[in-house]
Coordinates of N, CA and C and ligand atoms in Angstrom, one line a residue:
X60 N -14.3 -16.3 -22.7 CA -13.6 -17.5 -22.8 C -12.7 -17.7 -21.5
X61 N -12.6 -18.9 -21.0 CA -11.7 -19.0 -19.9 C -10.3 -19.0 -20.0
X62 N -9.5 -18.4 -19.0 CA -8.0 -18.5 -19.3 C -7.5 -18.9 -17.9
X63 N -6.5 -19.6 -18.0 CA -5.7 -20.0 -16.8 C -4.5 -19.1 -16.4
X64 N -4.7 -18.6 -15.3 CA -3.7 -17.6 -14.7 C -2.6 -18.4 -14.1
X65 N -1.5 -18.5 -14.7 CA -0.5 -19.6 -14.3 C 0.5 -18.8 -13.3
X66 N -0.1 -18.8 -12.0 CA 0.8 -18.0 -10.9 C 0.3 -18.5 -9.7
X67 N 1.3 -18.6 -8.7 CA 0.8 -19.2 -7.3 C 0.9 -17.7 -6.4
X68 N 1.1 -16.6 -7.0 CA 1.2 -15.4 -6.2 C -0.3 -14.8 -6.1
X69 N -0.6 -14.8 -5.0 CA -2.2 -14.2 -4.7 C -2.4 -12.8 -5.2
X70 N -1.2 -12.1 -4.9 CA -1.3 -10.8 -5.5 C -1.5 -10.6 -7.0
X71 N -0.6 -11.3 -7.8 CA -0.9 -11.2 -9.3 C -2.3 -11.8 -9.6
X72 N -2.7 -13.0 -9.1 CA -4.1 -13.4 -9.2 C -5.1 -12.3 -9.2
X73 N -5.1 -11.7 -8.1 CA -6.1 -10.7 -7.9 C -6.1 -9.6 -9.0
X74 N -4.9 -9.2 -9.4 CA -4.8 -8.1 -10.4 C -5.2 -8.8 -11.8
X75 N -4.7 -10.0 -12.2 CA -5.1 -10.5 -13.5 C -6.6 -10.6 -13.6
X76 N -7.3 -11.1 -12.3 CA -8.8 -11.2 -12.4 C -9.5 -10.0 -12.9
X77 N -8.9 -8.7 -12.4 CA -9.6 -7.5 -12.9 C -9.0 -7.1 -14.3
X78 N -7.7 -7.4 -14.6 CA -7.1 -7.1 -15.8 C -7.7 -7.7 -17.1
X79 N -8.1 -9.1 -16.8 CA -8.3 -10.0 -17.9 C -10.0 -9.8 -18.4
X80 N -10.7 -9.4 -17.3 CA -12.2 -9.3 -17.8 C -12.5 -8.0 -18.4
X81 N -13.4 -7.8 -19.3 CA -14.3 -8.8 -19.6 C -14.0 -9.7 -20.8
X82 N -12.8 -9.7 -21.3 CA -12.5 -10.4 -22.4 C -12.1 -11.8 -22.1
X83 N -11.7 -12.2 -20.8 CA -11.5 -13.5 -20.5 C -12.1 -13.7 -19.0
X84 N -12.3 -15.1 -18.7 CA -12.8 -15.6 -17.4 C -11.7 -16.1 -16.8
X85 N -10.9 -15.3 -15.9 CA -9.8 -15.9 -15.4 C -9.8 -16.9 -14.3
X86 N -9.1 -18.1 -14.4 CA -9.3 -19.3 -13.7 C -7.9 -19.4 -13.0
X87 N -7.9 -19.5 -11.6 CA -6.6 -19.7 -11.0 C -6.2 -21.3 -11.1
X88 N -4.9 -21.6 -11.0 CA -4.3 -23.0 -11.2 C -4.9 -24.0 -10.1
X89 N -5.4 -23.4 -9.0 CA -5.9 -24.4 -8.0 C -7.2 -25.0 -8.4
X90 N -8.1 -24.2 -9.2 CA -9.3 -24.7 -9.8 C -9.0 -25.8 -10.7
X91 N -8.0 -26.0 -11.4 CA -7.7 -27.3 -12.3 C -6.8 -28.2 -11.4
X92 N -6.7 -28.0 -10.1 CA -5.9 -28.8 -9.3 C -4.6 -29.0 -9.8
X93 N -4.0 -27.9 -10.1 CA -2.6 -27.6 -10.7 C -1.8 -27.0 -9.7
X94 N -0.4 -27.2 -9.6 CA 0.5 -26.4 -8.9 C 1.5 -25.9 -9.8
X95 N 2.4 -24.9 -9.4 CA 3.5 -24.5 -10.4 C 4.7 -24.9 -9.8
X96 N 5.2 -26.0 -10.0 CA 6.4 -26.5 -9.4 C 7.7 -26.2 -10.4
X97 N 7.9 -25.0 -10.4 CA 8.9 -24.7 -11.6 C 10.1 -24.0 -10.9
X98 N 11.5 -24.4 -11.2 CA 12.7 -23.7 -10.7 C 12.9 -22.4 -11.5
X99 N 12.8 -21.4 -11.0 CA 12.9 -20.1 -12.0 C 14.4 -19.9 -12.2
X100 N 14.9 -20.7 -13.1 CA 16.4 -20.7 -13.4 C 16.9 -19.8 -14.5
X101 N 15.8 -19.3 -15.3 CA 15.9 -18.4 -16.3 C 16.9 -17.0 -16.0
X102 N 17.6 -16.7 -17.0 CA 18.4 -15.4 -16.6 C 17.6 -14.1 -17.0
X103 N 16.4 -14.4 -17.7 CA 15.6 -13.2 -18.2 C 14.2 -13.4 -17.8
X104 N 13.2 -12.4 -17.8 CA 11.8 -12.5 -17.5 C 11.2 -13.5 -18.4
X105 N 11.6 -13.4 -19.7 CA 11.0 -14.1 -20.8 C 11.3 -15.6 -20.6
X106 N 12.6 -15.8 -20.3 CA 12.8 -17.2 -20.0 C 12.2 -17.9 -18.8
X107 N 11.9 -17.2 -17.9 CA 11.1 -17.8 -16.7 C 9.8 -17.8 -16.9
X108 N 9.1 -16.7 -17.7 CA 7.7 -16.9 -18.0 C 7.5 -18.1 -18.9
X109 N 8.6 -18.3 -19.9 CA 8.4 -19.6 -20.7 C 8.5 -21.0 -19.9
X110 N 9.4 -21.0 -18.9 CA 9.5 -22.1 -18.0 C 8.1 -22.4 -17.6
X111 N 7.5 -21.4 -16.9 CA 6.2 -21.5 -16.2 C 5.1 -21.9 -17.2
X112 N 5.2 -21.4 -18.5 CA 4.1 -21.7 -19.4 C 4.4 -23.2 -20.1
X113 N 5.5 -23.6 -20.2 CA 5.8 -24.8 -20.7 C 5.5 -25.9 -19.6
X114 N 5.6 -25.4 -18.5 CA 5.1 -26.5 -17.4 C 3.7 -26.7 -17.4
X115 N 2.9 -25.7 -17.8 CA 1.4 -25.8 -17.7 C 0.9 -26.3 -19.1
X116 N 1.6 -26.0 -20.2 CA 1.0 -26.2 -21.6 C 0.3 -27.3 -21.7
X117 N 0.8 -28.6 -21.4 CA 0.1 -29.8 -21.8 C -0.8 -30.1 -20.6
X118 N -0.9 -29.4 -19.6 CA -1.8 -29.8 -18.6 C -3.1 -29.0 -18.6
X119 N -3.2 -28.0 -19.5 CA -4.3 -27.1 -19.5 C -5.2 -27.2 -20.8
X120 N -6.5 -27.5 -20.7 CA -7.3 -27.4 -21.9 C -7.7 -26.1 -22.4
X121 N -7.4 -25.1 -21.6 CA -7.9 -23.7 -21.9 C -6.6 -22.7 -21.9
X122 N -6.7 -21.6 -22.8 CA -5.5 -20.7 -22.8 C -4.9 -20.5 -21.6
X123 N -3.6 -20.1 -21.7 CA -2.8 -19.9 -20.4 C -2.0 -18.6 -20.6
X124 N -2.0 -17.9 -19.3 CA -0.9 -16.9 -19.4 C -0.1 -17.1 -18.1
X125 N 1.2 -16.9 -18.2 CA 2.2 -16.8 -17.1 C 2.9 -15.5 -17.2
X126 N 3.3 -15.1 -16.1 CA 4.3 -14.1 -16.1 C 5.5 -14.0 -15.4
X127 N 6.6 -13.4 -15.7 CA 7.6 -13.1 -14.7 C 7.8 -11.8 -14.7
X128 N 8.0 -11.4 -13.5 CA 8.0 -9.9 -13.3 C 9.2 -9.5 -12.2
X129 N 9.4 -8.2 -12.2 CA 10.4 -7.9 -11.0 C 10.6 -6.3 -11.0
X130 N 11.4 -6.0 -9.9 CA 11.7 -4.4 -9.8 C 13.1 -4.3 -10.2
X131 N 13.4 -3.4 -11.1 CA 14.9 -3.1 -11.4 C 15.2 -1.7 -10.8
X132 N 16.3 -1.5 -10.1 CA 16.5 -0.3 -9.4 C 17.9 0.1 -10.1
X133 N 17.8 1.4 -10.6 CA 19.0 1.9 -11.4 C 20.1 2.0 -10.7
X134 N 20.2 2.5 -9.4 CA 21.5 2.6 -8.5 C 22.0 1.2 -8.2
X135 N 21.1 0.2 -8.2 CA 21.7 -1.3 -8.0 C 22.0 -2.0 -9.2
X136 N 22.1 -1.3 -10.2 CA 22.5 -1.9 -11.7 C 21.4 -3.0 -12.1
X137 N 20.2 -2.5 -11.8 CA 19.1 -3.3 -12.2 C 18.5 -4.3 -11.3
X138 N 19.2 -4.6 -10.2 CA 18.9 -5.5 -9.2 C 17.6 -5.0 -8.4
X139 N 16.8 -5.8 -7.9 CA 16.8 -7.4 -7.7 C 16.3 -8.0 -9.1
X140 N 15.6 -7.3 -10.0 CA 15.4 -7.8 -11.3 C 14.7 -9.1 -11.2
X141 N 15.2 -10.2 -12.1 CA 14.5 -11.4 -12.2 C 14.5 -12.1 -10.7
X142 N 15.3 -11.7 -9.7 CA 15.5 -12.2 -8.5 C 14.6 -11.5 -7.5
X143 N 13.7 -10.8 -7.9 CA 12.8 -10.0 -7.0 C 12.2 -10.8 -6.0
X144 N 11.6 -11.8 -6.3 CA 10.7 -12.8 -5.5 C 11.5 -13.2 -4.3
X145 N 12.8 -13.7 -4.5 CA 13.5 -14.4 -3.6 C 14.7 -13.5 -3.3
X146 N 14.7 -12.2 -3.3 CA 15.8 -11.3 -3.1 C 16.6 -11.6 -1.7
X147 N 15.8 -11.6 -0.8 CA 16.4 -11.8 0.6 C 16.5 -13.2 0.9
X148 N 16.4 -14.2 0.1 CA 16.7 -15.6 0.4 C 15.5 -16.5 0.1
X149 N 15.6 -17.9 0.3 CA 14.7 -18.8 -0.3 C 13.4 -18.7 0.4
X150 N 13.3 -18.3 1.7 CA 12.1 -18.1 2.5 C 11.6 -16.6 2.5
X151 N 12.0 -16.0 1.5 CA 11.8 -14.5 1.6 C 10.3 -14.1 1.7
X152 N 10.0 -13.0 2.4 CA 8.7 -12.5 2.4 C 8.8 -11.0 1.7
X153 N 7.6 -10.5 1.4 CA 7.6 -9.1 0.8 C 8.3 -8.2 1.7
X154 N 8.0 -8.5 3.1 CA 8.6 -7.5 4.1 C 10.2 -7.6 4.1
X155 N 10.7 -8.8 4.1 CA 12.1 -9.0 4.1 C 12.8 -8.6 2.8
X156 N 12.1 -8.8 1.6 CA 12.7 -8.2 0.4 C 12.7 -6.7 0.6
X157 N 11.7 -6.0 1.1 CA 11.7 -4.5 1.1 C 12.8 -4.1 2.0
X158 N 13.0 -4.9 3.2 CA 13.9 -4.5 4.1 C 15.4 -4.5 3.6
X159 N 15.6 -5.5 2.7 CA 16.9 -5.7 2.0 C 17.2 -4.5 1.1
X160 N 16.2 -4.4 0.3 CA 16.4 -3.3 -0.6 C 16.7 -2.0 0.0
X161 N 15.9 -1.5 0.9 CA 16.1 -0.3 1.6 C 17.4 -0.2 2.1
X162 N 18.0 -1.3 2.7 CA 19.3 -1.4 3.3 C 20.3 -1.1 2.3
X163 N 20.1 -2.0 1.0 CA 21.2 -1.9 0.1 C 21.2 -0.5 -0.6
X164 N 20.0 0.2 -0.6 CA 20.0 1.4 -1.4 C 20.4 2.7 -0.5
X165 N 20.1 2.4 1.0 CA 20.8 3.4 1.8 C 20.3 4.7 1.6
X166 N 21.3 5.8 1.6 CA 20.8 7.1 1.2 C 21.0 7.6 -0.1
X167 N 21.2 6.7 -0.9 CA 21.5 6.9 -2.4 C 20.5 8.0 -2.8
X168 N 21.1 8.9 -3.7 CA 20.2 10.0 -4.2 C 19.5 9.4 -5.4
X169 N 20.0 8.7 -6.1 CA 19.3 8.1 -7.5 C 18.5 7.0 -6.9
X170 N 17.1 7.3 -6.9 CA 16.3 6.2 -6.2 C 15.3 5.7 -7.5
X171 N 15.7 5.9 -8.8 CA 14.6 5.6 -9.9 C 14.8 3.9 -9.9
X172 N 13.6 3.5 -10.2 CA 13.3 2.2 -10.4 C 12.3 1.9 -11.5
X173 N 12.2 0.8 -11.9 CA 11.0 0.5 -12.7 C 10.5 -1.0 -12.5
X174 N 9.2 -1.3 -12.7 CA 8.7 -2.6 -12.6 C 8.6 -3.2 -14.1
X175 N 9.0 -4.4 -14.2 CA 8.9 -5.0 -15.7 C 8.1 -6.3 -15.4
X176 N 7.2 -6.6 -16.4 CA 6.4 -7.8 -16.4 C 6.5 -8.2 -17.8
X177 N 6.9 -9.5 -18.0 CA 6.8 -10.3 -19.3 C 5.8 -11.4 -19.1
X178 N 4.9 -11.4 -20.0 CA 3.8 -12.4 -20.2 C 4.0 -13.4 -21.2
X179 N 3.6 -14.7 -20.9 CA 3.8 -15.7 -22.1 C 2.4 -16.0 -22.0
X180 N 1.9 -16.3 -23.4 CA 0.5 -16.7 -23.6 C 0.5 -17.8 -24.7
X181 N -0.4 -18.9 -24.4 CA -0.6 -19.8 -25.3 C -2.0 -20.4 -25.2
X182 N -2.5 -20.6 -26.5 CA -3.8 -21.2 -26.6 C -3.9 -22.6 -27.3
X183 N -4.2 -23.7 -26.3 CA -4.0 -25.1 -26.7 C -5.1 -25.4 -27.8
X184 N -6.1 -24.5 -27.8 CA -7.2 -24.8 -28.7 C -6.9 -24.6 -30.1
X185 N -6.0 -23.6 -30.4 CA -5.6 -23.2 -31.8 C -4.2 -23.7 -32.0
X186 N -3.5 -23.8 -30.9 CA -2.0 -24.3 -30.9 C -1.1 -23.5 -31.7
X187 N -1.6 -22.2 -31.9 CA -0.8 -21.1 -32.5 C 0.5 -20.9 -31.7
X188 N 1.4 -20.2 -32.2 CA 2.6 -19.8 -31.5 C 2.5 -19.1 -30.2
X189 N 3.4 -19.4 -29.2 CA 3.5 -18.7 -28.0 C 3.6 -17.3 -28.2
X190 N 2.9 -16.3 -27.5 CA 3.0 -15.1 -27.7 C 3.7 -14.4 -26.3
X191 N 4.8 -13.5 -26.5 CA 5.4 -12.9 -25.4 C 5.1 -11.3 -25.5
X192 N 4.6 -10.9 -24.3 CA 4.4 -9.2 -24.3 C 4.9 -8.7 -23.1
X193 N 5.4 -7.5 -23.1 CA 6.0 -6.9 -21.9 C 5.4 -5.6 -21.6
X194 N 5.5 -5.3 -20.5 CA 5.1 -3.9 -19.8 C 6.0 -3.4 -18.7
X195 N 6.1 -2.0 -18.6 CA 6.8 -1.4 -17.7 C 6.2 -0.3 -16.9
X196 N 6.6 -0.1 -15.6 CA 5.9 1.0 -14.9 C 7.2 1.8 -14.1
X197 N 7.3 3.2 -14.4 CA 8.6 3.7 -13.8 C 8.1 4.3 -12.5
X198 N 9.1 4.6 -11.6 CA 8.8 5.2 -10.2 C 10.0 5.4 -9.5
X199 N 9.7 5.7 -8.3 CA 11.0 5.9 -7.5 C 10.9 5.1 -6.1
X200 N 12.0 4.6 -5.6 CA 12.1 3.9 -4.4 C 12.1 4.9 -3.2
X201 N 10.9 5.0 -2.4 CA 11.1 5.9 -1.1 C 11.7 5.2 0.1
X202 N 11.9 5.9 1.0 CA 12.7 5.4 2.2 C 11.9 4.6 3.2
X203 N 10.7 4.7 3.1 CA 9.8 4.1 4.1 C 8.5 3.6 3.5
X204 N 8.0 2.6 4.1 CA 6.8 2.0 3.4 C 5.6 2.9 3.7
X205 N 4.9 3.0 2.7 CA 3.5 3.7 2.5 C 2.4 2.9 2.1
X206 N 1.4 2.8 2.6 CA 0.2 2.1 2.0 C 0.1 0.6 2.4
X207 N -1.0 0.0 2.2 CA -1.2 -1.4 2.6 C -1.9 -2.3 1.4
X208 N -2.2 -1.7 0.2 CA -2.6 -2.5 -0.7 C -1.8 -3.0 -1.7
X209 N -2.1 -3.9 -2.5 CA -1.1 -4.5 -3.6 C -0.2 -5.5 -3.0
X210 N 0.9 -5.8 -3.4 CA 1.7 -6.9 -2.8 C 3.2 -6.4 -3.1
X211 N 4.3 -7.2 -2.7 CA 5.6 -7.2 -3.1 C 6.0 -5.8 -2.6
X212 N 6.7 -5.2 -3.6 CA 7.5 -4.0 -3.2 C 6.6 -2.7 -3.4
X213 N 5.3 -2.9 -3.6 CA 4.3 -1.8 -3.8 C 4.5 -0.7 -2.7
X214 N 4.6 -0.9 -1.4 CA 4.7 0.1 -0.3 C 5.9 1.0 -0.4
X215 N 7.0 0.6 -1.2 CA 8.0 1.6 -1.2 C 8.2 2.1 -2.8
X216 N 7.4 1.8 -3.6 CA 7.4 2.2 -5.0 C 6.4 3.4 -5.2
X217 N 7.0 4.5 -5.6 CA 6.3 5.8 -5.4 C 6.1 6.3 -7.0
X218 N 4.9 6.5 -7.3 CA 4.5 7.0 -8.7 C 4.2 8.4 -8.8
X219 N 5.0 9.2 -9.3 CA 5.0 10.6 -9.3 C 3.6 11.2 -9.8
X220 N 3.1 10.6 -10.9 CA 1.9 11.1 -11.5 C 0.7 11.0 -10.6
X221 N 0.8 10.1 -9.6 CA -0.4 9.9 -8.5 C 0.2 10.6 -7.2
X222 N 1.4 10.8 -7.1 CA 1.9 11.4 -5.8 C 1.7 10.3 -4.7
X223 N 1.7 9.1 -5.1 CA 1.4 8.0 -4.0 C 2.3 6.8 -4.5
X224 N 2.4 5.9 -3.3 CA 3.0 4.7 -3.7 C 2.0 3.7 -4.4
X225 N 2.5 2.6 -5.0 CA 1.4 1.7 -5.6 C 0.6 1.0 -4.4
X226 N 1.0 0.9 -3.3 CA 0.3 0.3 -2.0 C -0.8 1.5 -1.5
X227 N -0.6 2.6 -2.0 CA -1.5 3.7 -1.5 C -2.7 3.8 -2.6
X228 N -2.5 3.3 -3.8 CA -3.5 3.3 -4.8 C -4.6 2.2 -4.7
X229 N -5.8 2.4 -5.1 CA -6.7 1.4 -5.2 C -6.3 0.4 -6.3
X230 N -6.8 -1.0 -6.3 CA -6.4 -1.8 -7.4 C -6.8 -1.3 -8.7
X231 N -7.9 -0.5 -8.7 CA -8.5 -0.1 -10.0 C -7.4 1.0 -10.5
X232 N -6.7 1.8 -9.7 CA -5.9 2.8 -10.0 C -4.5 2.2 -10.4
X233 N -4.0 1.2 -9.8 CA -2.8 0.4 -10.1 C -3.0 -0.2 -11.4
X234 N -4.2 -0.7 -11.7 CA -4.3 -1.4 -12.9 C -4.5 -0.6 -14.1
X235 N -4.5 0.8 -13.9 CA -4.5 1.7 -15.0 C -3.1 2.1 -15.5
X236 N -2.0 1.7 -14.6 CA -0.7 2.3 -14.9 C 0.4 1.2 -14.7
X237 N 0.0 -0.1 -14.3 CA 1.1 -0.9 -13.8 C 1.8 -1.5 -15.0
X238 N 2.9 -2.3 -14.8 CA 3.5 -3.0 -15.8 C 2.7 -4.1 -16.3
X239 N 2.0 -4.7 -15.3 CA 1.0 -5.8 -15.8 C 0.0 -5.4 -16.7
X240 N -0.6 -4.2 -16.4 CA -1.8 -3.7 -17.2 C -1.1 -3.4 -18.5
X241 N 0.1 -2.9 -18.7 CA 0.8 -2.6 -20.0 C 1.0 -3.8 -20.7
X242 N 1.5 -4.9 -20.0 CA 1.7 -6.2 -20.8 C 0.5 -6.8 -21.2
X243 N -0.6 -6.6 -20.6 CA -1.9 -7.4 -20.9 C -2.4 -6.6 -22.1
X244 N -2.3 -5.3 -22.1 CA -2.8 -4.4 -23.1 C -1.9 -4.8 -24.5
X245 N -0.7 -5.0 -24.4 CA 0.1 -5.3 -25.5 C -0.3 -6.7 -25.9
X246 N -0.6 -7.6 -24.9 CA -1.0 -8.9 -25.4 C -2.4 -9.0 -26.1
X247 N -3.2 -8.1 -25.7 CA -4.7 -8.1 -26.2 C -4.5 -7.6 -27.6
X248 N -3.6 -6.6 -28.0 CA -3.4 -6.1 -29.2 C -2.9 -7.4 -30.2
X249 N -2.0 -8.2 -29.6 CA -1.6 -9.1 -30.5 C -2.5 -10.3 -30.8
X250 N -3.4 -10.5 -29.8 CA -4.4 -11.6 -30.0 C -5.7 -10.8 -30.5
X251 N -5.6 -9.7 -31.1 CA -6.8 -8.9 -31.6 C -8.1 -8.8 -30.8
X252 N -7.8 -8.5 -29.6 CA -9.0 -8.3 -28.6 C -9.0 -6.9 -28.2
Ligands
ITT38 P1 4.8 -16.9 -9.6 O1 6.2 -17.3 -10.1 O2 4.0 -18.1 -9.0 O3 4.1 -16.2 -10.6 P2 6.3 -15.1 -8.0 O4 5.9 -14.2 -6.9 O5 7.4 -16.0 -7.6 O6 4.9 -16.0 -8.5 P3 7.8 -13.8 -10.0 O7 8.8 -15.0 -10.1 O8 7.5 -13.1 -11.2 O9 6.5 -14.3 -9.3 O10 8.3 -12.7 -9.0 C1 8.0 -11.5 -9.0 C2 8.2 -10.6 -7.8 O11 8.5 -9.3 -8.2 C3 7.1 -10.7 -6.9 O12 7.2 -11.7 -5.9 C4 7.3 -9.3 -6.1 O13 8.3 -9.4 -5.2 C5 7.9 -8.4 -7.3 N1 6.8 -7.8 -8.1 C6 6.3 -8.2 -9.4 N2 5.1 -7.4 -9.8 C7 5.0 -6.6 -8.6 C8 4.0 -5.6 -8.3 O14 3.0 -5.3 -9.2 N3 4.1 -5.0 -7.1 C9 5.0 -5.3 -6.3 N4 6.0 -6.2 -6.4 C10 6.1 -6.8 -7.5

């Protein structure tokens, strides 16, 4: 079954392509000539995932998933959190976001952090209730970038179990442990796949 992956983030699209197969055939919004013009004004991941879902809900003839995700750093009281994408300003890049985070964290000893992903799912064919699912991935923020794969904060997010940052893992390895993987797994259970 086809599924619309409601994101304009190319890194997320690549991961969802792998995570959703073989159960779903993931379709990017550009294939349906759609864009995601949504102001992410929500205070929680769920609110933002729902803002994106509701924007696409009546435009898509096929099931849709949207997500809102972010990095929560313990020492920073959970920041950047829902503001992760635009942490360093409206024209933020992955690089400028990392730069700001490393500056803020400085030499702090507590470098624990976690990625959180909240998915919203709706099937316009059955019109059953929207399903929300969540996943998390724990790690530590290192002081320098390592690795080139993935996206966002991956180069500074160290996963003890692998002894590597997420950007040093292959996509297959990241997809075995990531917050997005866990959220998808929880979603699949809810829709009996
Ligand atoms: P869409 O709203 O179009 O989906 P976005 O990038 O704005 O794209 P979010 O609002 O959910 O998406 O922001 C998530 C940000 O959190 C993302 O831009 C990264 O900076 C960070 N992030 C989320 N998941 C990540 C991951 O797996 N690896 C690294 N950084 C991640």
